[in-house]
XYZ file of C-alpha atoms in Angstrom:
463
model
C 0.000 0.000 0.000
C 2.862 2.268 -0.047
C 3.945 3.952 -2.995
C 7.898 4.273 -2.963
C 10.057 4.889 -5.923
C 12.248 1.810 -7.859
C 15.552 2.724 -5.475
C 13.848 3.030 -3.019
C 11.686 -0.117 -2.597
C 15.311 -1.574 -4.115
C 16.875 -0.889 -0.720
C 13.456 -1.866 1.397
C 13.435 -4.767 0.185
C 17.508 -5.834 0.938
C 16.839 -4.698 4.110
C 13.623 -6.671 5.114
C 16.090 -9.674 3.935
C 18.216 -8.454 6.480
C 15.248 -8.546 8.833
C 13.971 -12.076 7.446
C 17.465 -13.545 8.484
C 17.078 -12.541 11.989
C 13.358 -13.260 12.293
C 10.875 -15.699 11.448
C 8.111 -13.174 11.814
C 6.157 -12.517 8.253
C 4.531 -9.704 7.104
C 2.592 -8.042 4.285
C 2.934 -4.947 3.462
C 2.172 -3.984 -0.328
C 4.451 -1.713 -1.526
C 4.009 -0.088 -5.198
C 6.280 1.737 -7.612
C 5.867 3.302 -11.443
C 8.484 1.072 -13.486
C 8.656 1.673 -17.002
C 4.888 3.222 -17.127
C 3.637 -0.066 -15.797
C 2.361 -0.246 -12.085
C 4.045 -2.695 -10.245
C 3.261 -4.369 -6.946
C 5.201 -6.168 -4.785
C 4.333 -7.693 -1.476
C 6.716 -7.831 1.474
C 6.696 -10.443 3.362
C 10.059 -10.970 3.604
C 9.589 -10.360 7.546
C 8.590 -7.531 9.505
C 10.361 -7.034 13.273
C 8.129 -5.601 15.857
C 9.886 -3.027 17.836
C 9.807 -5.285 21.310
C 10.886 -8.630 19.443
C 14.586 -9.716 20.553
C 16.864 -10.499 18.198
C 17.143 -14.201 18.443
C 20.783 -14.785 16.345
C 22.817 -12.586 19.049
C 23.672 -9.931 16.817
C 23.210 -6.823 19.157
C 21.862 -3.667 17.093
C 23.532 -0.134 16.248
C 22.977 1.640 19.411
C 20.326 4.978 18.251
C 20.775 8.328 18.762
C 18.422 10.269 21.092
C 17.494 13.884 19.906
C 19.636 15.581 22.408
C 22.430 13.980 20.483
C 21.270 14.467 16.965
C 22.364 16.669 14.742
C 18.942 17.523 13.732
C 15.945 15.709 15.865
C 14.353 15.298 12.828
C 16.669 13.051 11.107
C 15.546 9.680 10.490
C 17.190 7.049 12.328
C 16.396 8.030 16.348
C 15.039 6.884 19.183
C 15.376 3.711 20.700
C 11.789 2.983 20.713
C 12.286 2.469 16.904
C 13.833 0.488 14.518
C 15.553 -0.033 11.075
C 12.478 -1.150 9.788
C 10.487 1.939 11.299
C 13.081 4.407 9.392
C 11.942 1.868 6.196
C 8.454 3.301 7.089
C 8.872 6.925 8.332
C 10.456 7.206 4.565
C 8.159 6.514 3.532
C 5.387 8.864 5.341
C 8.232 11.476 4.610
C 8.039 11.407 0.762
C 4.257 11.281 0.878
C 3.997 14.393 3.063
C 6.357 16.045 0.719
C 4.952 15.448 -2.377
C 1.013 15.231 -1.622
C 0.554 17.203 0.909
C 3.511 20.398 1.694
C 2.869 21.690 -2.428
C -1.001 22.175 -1.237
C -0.170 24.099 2.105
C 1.668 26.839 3.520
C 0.912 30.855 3.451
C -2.088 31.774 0.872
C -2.463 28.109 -0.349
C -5.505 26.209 -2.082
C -6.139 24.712 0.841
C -5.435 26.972 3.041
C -8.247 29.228 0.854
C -10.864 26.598 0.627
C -10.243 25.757 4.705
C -10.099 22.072 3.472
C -8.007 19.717 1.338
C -8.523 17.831 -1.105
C -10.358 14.079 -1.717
C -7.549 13.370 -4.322
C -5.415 13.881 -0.927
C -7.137 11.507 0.850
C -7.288 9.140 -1.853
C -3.334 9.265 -2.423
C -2.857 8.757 1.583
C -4.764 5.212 1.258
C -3.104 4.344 -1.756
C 0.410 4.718 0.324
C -1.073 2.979 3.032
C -1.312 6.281 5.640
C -4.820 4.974 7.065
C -6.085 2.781 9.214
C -2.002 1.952 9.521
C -2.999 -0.211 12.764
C -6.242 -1.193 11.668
C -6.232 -5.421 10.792
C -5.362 -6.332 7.413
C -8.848 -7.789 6.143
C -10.400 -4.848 6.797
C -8.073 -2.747 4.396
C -5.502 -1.567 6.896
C -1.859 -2.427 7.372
C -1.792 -4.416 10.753
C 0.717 -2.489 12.289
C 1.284 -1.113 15.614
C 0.218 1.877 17.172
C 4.461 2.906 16.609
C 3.904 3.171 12.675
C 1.114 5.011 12.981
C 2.937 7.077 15.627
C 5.353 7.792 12.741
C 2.812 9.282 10.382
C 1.531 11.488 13.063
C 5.288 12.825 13.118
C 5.616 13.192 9.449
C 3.070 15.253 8.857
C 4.496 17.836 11.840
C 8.226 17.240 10.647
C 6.941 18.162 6.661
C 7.766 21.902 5.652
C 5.434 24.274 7.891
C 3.872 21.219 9.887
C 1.213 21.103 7.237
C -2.479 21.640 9.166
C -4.870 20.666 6.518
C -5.060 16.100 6.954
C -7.256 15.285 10.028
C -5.764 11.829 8.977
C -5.009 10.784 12.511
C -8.372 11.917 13.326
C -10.149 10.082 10.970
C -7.513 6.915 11.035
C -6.826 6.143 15.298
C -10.096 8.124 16.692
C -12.611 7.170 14.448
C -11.454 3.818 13.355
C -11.035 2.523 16.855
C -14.441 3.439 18.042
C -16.032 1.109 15.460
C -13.339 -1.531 15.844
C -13.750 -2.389 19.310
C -17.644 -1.476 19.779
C -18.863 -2.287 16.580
C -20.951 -4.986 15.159
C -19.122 -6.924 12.163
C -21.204 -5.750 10.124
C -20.611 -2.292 10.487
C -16.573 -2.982 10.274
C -17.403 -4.497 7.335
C -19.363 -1.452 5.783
C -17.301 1.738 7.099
C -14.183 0.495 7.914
C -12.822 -0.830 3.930
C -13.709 2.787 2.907
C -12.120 4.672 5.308
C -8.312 2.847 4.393
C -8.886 3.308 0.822
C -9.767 7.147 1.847
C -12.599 6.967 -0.052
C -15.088 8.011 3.519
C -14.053 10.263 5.600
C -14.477 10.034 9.154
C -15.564 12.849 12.175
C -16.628 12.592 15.842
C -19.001 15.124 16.794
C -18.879 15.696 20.451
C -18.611 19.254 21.169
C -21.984 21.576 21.328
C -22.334 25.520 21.622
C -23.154 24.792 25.149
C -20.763 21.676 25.844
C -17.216 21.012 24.879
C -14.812 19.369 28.033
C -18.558 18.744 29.990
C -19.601 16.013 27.856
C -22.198 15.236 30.131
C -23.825 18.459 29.464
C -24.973 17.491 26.062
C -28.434 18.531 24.349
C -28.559 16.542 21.432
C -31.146 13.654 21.582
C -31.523 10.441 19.743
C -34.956 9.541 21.133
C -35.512 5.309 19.986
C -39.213 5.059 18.576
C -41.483 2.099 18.562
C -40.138 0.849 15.500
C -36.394 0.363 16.664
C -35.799 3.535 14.701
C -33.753 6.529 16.625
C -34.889 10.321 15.405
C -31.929 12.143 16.432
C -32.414 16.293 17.302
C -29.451 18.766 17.914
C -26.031 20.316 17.154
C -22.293 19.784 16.662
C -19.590 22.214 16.662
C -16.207 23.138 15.987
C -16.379 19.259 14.204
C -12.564 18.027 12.671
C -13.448 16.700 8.829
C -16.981 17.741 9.272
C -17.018 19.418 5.969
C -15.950 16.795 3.949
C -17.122 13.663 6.075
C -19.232 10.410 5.030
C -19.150 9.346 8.335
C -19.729 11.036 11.293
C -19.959 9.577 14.971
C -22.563 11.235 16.863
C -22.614 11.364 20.616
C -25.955 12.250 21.777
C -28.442 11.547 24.590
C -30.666 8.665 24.279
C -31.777 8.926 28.245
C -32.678 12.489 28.218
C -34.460 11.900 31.604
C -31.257 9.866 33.200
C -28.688 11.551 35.015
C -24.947 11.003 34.562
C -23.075 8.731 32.298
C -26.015 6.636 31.640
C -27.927 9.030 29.486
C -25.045 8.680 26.355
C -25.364 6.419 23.262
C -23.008 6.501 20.083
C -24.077 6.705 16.570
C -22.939 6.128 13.109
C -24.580 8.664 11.145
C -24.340 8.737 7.196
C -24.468 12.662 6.410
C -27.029 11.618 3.415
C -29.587 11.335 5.715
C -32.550 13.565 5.234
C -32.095 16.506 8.319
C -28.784 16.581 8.231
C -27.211 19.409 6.996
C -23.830 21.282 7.482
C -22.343 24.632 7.838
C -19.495 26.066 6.308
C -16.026 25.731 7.263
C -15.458 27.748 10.318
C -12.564 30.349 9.942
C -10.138 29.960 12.539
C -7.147 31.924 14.048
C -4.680 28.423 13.149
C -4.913 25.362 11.450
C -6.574 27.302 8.485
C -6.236 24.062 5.701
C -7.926 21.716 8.547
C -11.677 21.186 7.807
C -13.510 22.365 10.318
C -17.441 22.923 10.682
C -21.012 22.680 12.352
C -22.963 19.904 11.934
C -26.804 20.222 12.424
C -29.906 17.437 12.799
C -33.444 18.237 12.362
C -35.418 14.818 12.745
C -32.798 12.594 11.552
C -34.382 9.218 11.416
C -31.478 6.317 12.392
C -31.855 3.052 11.332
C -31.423 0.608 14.697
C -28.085 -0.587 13.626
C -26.780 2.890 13.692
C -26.163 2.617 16.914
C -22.306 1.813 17.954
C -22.018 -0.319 20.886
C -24.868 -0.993 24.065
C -27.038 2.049 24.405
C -26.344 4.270 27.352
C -22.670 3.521 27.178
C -21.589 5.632 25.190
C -19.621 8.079 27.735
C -18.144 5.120 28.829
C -16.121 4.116 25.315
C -15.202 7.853 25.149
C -13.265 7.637 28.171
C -11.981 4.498 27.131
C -11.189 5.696 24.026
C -9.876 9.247 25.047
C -5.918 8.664 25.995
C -5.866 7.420 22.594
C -6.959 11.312 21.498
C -4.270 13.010 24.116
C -1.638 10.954 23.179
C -2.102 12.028 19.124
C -2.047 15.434 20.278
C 1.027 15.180 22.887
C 2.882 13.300 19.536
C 1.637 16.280 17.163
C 2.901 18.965 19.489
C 6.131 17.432 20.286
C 7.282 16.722 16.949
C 5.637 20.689 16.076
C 7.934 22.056 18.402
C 11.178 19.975 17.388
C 10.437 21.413 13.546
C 10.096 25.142 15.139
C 12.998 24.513 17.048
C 15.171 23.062 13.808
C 13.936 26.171 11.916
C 15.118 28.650 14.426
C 18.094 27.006 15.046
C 18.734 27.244 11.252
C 17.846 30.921 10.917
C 19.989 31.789 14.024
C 23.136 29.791 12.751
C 22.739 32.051 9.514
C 20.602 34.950 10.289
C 23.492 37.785 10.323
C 23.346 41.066 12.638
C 25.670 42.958 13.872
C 28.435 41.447 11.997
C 28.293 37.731 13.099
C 25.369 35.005 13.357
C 22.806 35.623 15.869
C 23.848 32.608 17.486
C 26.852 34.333 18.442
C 25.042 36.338 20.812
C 24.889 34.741 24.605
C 21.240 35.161 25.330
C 20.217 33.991 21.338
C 22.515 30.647 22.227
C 21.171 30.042 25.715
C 17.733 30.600 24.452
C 18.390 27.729 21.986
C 20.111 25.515 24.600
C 16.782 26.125 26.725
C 14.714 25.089 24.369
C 16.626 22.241 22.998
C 16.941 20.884 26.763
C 13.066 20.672 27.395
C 12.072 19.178 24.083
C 15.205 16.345 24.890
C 12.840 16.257 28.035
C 9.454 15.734 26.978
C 10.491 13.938 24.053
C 11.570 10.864 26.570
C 8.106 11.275 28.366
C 6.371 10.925 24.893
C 7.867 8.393 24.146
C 7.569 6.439 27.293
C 3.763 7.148 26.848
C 3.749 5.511 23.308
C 5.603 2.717 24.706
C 2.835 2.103 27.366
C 0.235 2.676 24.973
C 2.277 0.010 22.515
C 2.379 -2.540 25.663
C -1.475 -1.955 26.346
C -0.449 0.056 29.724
C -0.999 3.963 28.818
C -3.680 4.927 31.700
C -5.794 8.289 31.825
C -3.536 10.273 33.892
C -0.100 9.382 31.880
C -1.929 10.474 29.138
C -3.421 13.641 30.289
C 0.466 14.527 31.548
C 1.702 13.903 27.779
C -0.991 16.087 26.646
C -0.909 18.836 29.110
C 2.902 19.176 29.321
C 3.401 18.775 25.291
C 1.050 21.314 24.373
C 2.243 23.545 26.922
C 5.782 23.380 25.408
C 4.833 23.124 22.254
C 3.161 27.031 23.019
C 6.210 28.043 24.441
C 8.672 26.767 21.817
C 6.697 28.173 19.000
C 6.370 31.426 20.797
C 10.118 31.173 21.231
C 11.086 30.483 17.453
C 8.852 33.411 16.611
C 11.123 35.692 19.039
C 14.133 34.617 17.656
C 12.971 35.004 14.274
C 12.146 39.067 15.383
C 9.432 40.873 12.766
C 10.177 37.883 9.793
C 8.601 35.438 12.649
C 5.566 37.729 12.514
C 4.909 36.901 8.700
C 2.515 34.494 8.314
C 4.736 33.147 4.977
C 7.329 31.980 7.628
C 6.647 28.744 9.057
C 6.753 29.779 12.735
C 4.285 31.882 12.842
C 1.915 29.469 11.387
C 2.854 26.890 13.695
C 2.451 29.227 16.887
C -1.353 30.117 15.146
C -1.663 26.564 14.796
C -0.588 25.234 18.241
C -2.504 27.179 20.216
C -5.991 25.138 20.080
C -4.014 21.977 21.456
C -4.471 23.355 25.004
C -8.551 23.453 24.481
C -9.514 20.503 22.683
C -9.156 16.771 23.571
C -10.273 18.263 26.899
C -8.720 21.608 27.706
C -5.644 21.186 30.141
C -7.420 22.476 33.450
C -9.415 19.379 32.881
C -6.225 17.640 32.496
C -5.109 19.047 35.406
C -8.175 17.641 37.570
C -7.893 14.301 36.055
C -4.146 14.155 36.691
C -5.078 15.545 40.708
C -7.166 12.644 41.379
C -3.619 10.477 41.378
C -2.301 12.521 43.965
C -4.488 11.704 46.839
C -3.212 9.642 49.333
C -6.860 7.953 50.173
């Protein structure tokens, strides 16, 4: 499912031999490339070695660089949570992001202009295999882990400008899971093939005028009727891939008369249906290319197997599903900040005043070396949390500390960069100031980080 150029694929495919040698684990992973005008497709299998497998012929791997050590934390090749075969991957998410998806974005873009991108962008992401990366193979996906997907999520940030415009991570491991673990086969079997290919597009409408961290203070109703039917009533806003979705999943009250938790039931929600309707793409101070809208129902008759899950459960798989959400948004952030920080560190290692570098000034250099030591920081905390999450073991809390603390820093960095930068960091063609526009909503949504704050409390009593 990966698109990759002849060399390329060339030197994938001696090194899964390498892999196949040291590991009887198999594989497949469809990997295309244009040869001669002719599309060719070749499936890997050669063996695939998952990051927590030993090594079982004794041959001890090339110790990996950490980003405090790097000379660029970007470069491909870090982190010991990864390995040879991940940097296989992430070149993969690399070239995509730079050909599909950086030549659509930026300052004054299409996309940036339409507040949306493009289908033939989400088409080209599930022909290279960018979604539903950990979903199971016979439903379209790759199989993987959630450290491939991880990688994508990284790409996209480490691509010129952290491009704003995919909700792919949305769409691919928040959407995706909901229906994988609470849906009926039959419903995997009609969504989830569609949303791989790229072909639906998934949202998650939670938030309401009147309710965004207080889920429980929702208004919209999905009242059942007498024939099984559900007639849902209400309002969504401030919805990721609203605009352009075929799939929305629709949290509203089924209970309206039952207090708490109980009152919540999940629904998958085709936006065909007569009542629904949508607004237009909301313009917002950041993330300008990210689709972004309301989402309105007026007597929206459900069939009965809309429903996802049990009925009156349905607060209960959003907190399940939630550390998921804060750990996408700690990896975005993080791997924001490390491309505002390589940026800066570029333009003060060449930016010229005074007579020498601005690096050559104390307070420009410790600036840097402040910045570079709390990314090293909460880059090791990130990646701890994906290794929990990996090993099944990433609990509310740890996850509301990755996402509190990395879009904290991520604020901070980006405000940083644009200082450093001086009046060319206020510019909205350099790629700082986009990235401090667009970081700024990370400390609201996915619960805003005073919630975080409570949730992360609760571990600190003592009885």
């Amino acid at each position: 499912r990966c698109s990759v150029k002849t060399k390329q694929l060339r030197s994938t495919m001696l090194f899964l031999r390498k892999v196949a040698r040291r590991s009887a684990v198999a594989a497949g992973i469809a990997s295309r490339s244009r040869i001669g005008g002719a599309t060719t497709s070749l499936r890997l299998v050669q063996g695939r070695l998952h990051s927590t497998q030993a090594i079982d012929d004794g041959e001890a791997p090339a110790a990996r660089l950490e980003i405090s050590q790097a000379s660029n934390m970007m470069n491909i090749g870090l982190r010991r949570i990864f390995t040879e075969e991940h940097d296989a991957f992430r070149e993969t998410c690399r070239k995509f992001y730079a050909e599909h998806i950086v030549p659509h974005s930026g300052a004054g873009g299409e996309w940036e202009q339409q507040q949306h991108i493009s289908r033939e962008a989400w088409l080209k992401a599930g022909e290279y295999g960018l979604l539903g990366i950990n979903c199971p193979e016979k439903y379209g996906g790759l199989g993987a882990s959630i450290l491939e997907a991880a990688i994508s999520w990284e790409e996209c940030m480490y691509a010129d400008g952290s491009p704003s415009g995919p909700g792919f991570a949305l769409h691919s491991d928040i959407c995706i899971p909901y229906i994988l673990h609470y849906g009926t086969e039959a419903q995997k079997e009609r969504w989830i093939p569609g949303m791989c290919e790229g072909s639906t597009i998934a949202a998650i409408a939670m938030t309401e005028p009147g309710a965004g961290s207080d889920l429980q203070g929702l208004r919209t109703t999905a009242i059942k009727d007498t024939d099984g039917t559900y007639l849902l009533n209400g309002s969504k806003t401030y919805i990721t891939n609203g605009w352009m979705s075929n799939l929305v999943i629709v949290v509203a009250k089924t209970n309206p008369e039952a207090k708490g938790s109980a009152a919540m039931s999940l629904f998958l929600v085709d936006p065909t249906l007569p009542g629904f309707s949508k607004g237009n793409p909301l313009k917002k101070a950041g993330l300008k290319a990210q689709d972004t809208c309301e989402l309105f129902f007026e007597d929206v008759r459900l069939p009965a197997d809309a429903l996802l899950g049990d009925e009156g459960r349905g607060f209960k798989y959003l907190m399940e599903e939630l550390p998921q959400e804060r750990l996408i948004i700690a990896v975005d952030c993080q791997a924001r900040a490390e491309n505002a920080f390589e940026t800066t560190r570029t333009w003060c290692n060449e930016r010229v005043a005074f007579g020498k570098p601005l690096i050559a000034k104390q307070v420009v250099a410790h600036k840097l070396a402040e910045m570079k030591t709390a990314l090293s920081i909460n880059r090791a905390f990130v990646d701890q949390c994906l290794q929990l999450h990996h090993e099944g073991r990433l609990d509310t809390a740890t996850a509301s500390m990755a996402k509190a603390a990395s879009t904290d820093l991520a604020w901070r960095i980006c405000d940083d960069a644009v200082q450093l930068h001086g009046g060319m960091g206020f510019m909205w063609e350099t790629s700082v100031a986009r990235q401090l526009a667009d970081t700024r909503v990370h400390r609201i949504y996915g619960g805003a980080n005073e919630i975080m704050k409570e949730l992360i409390a609760r571990t600190c009593k003592t009885n």
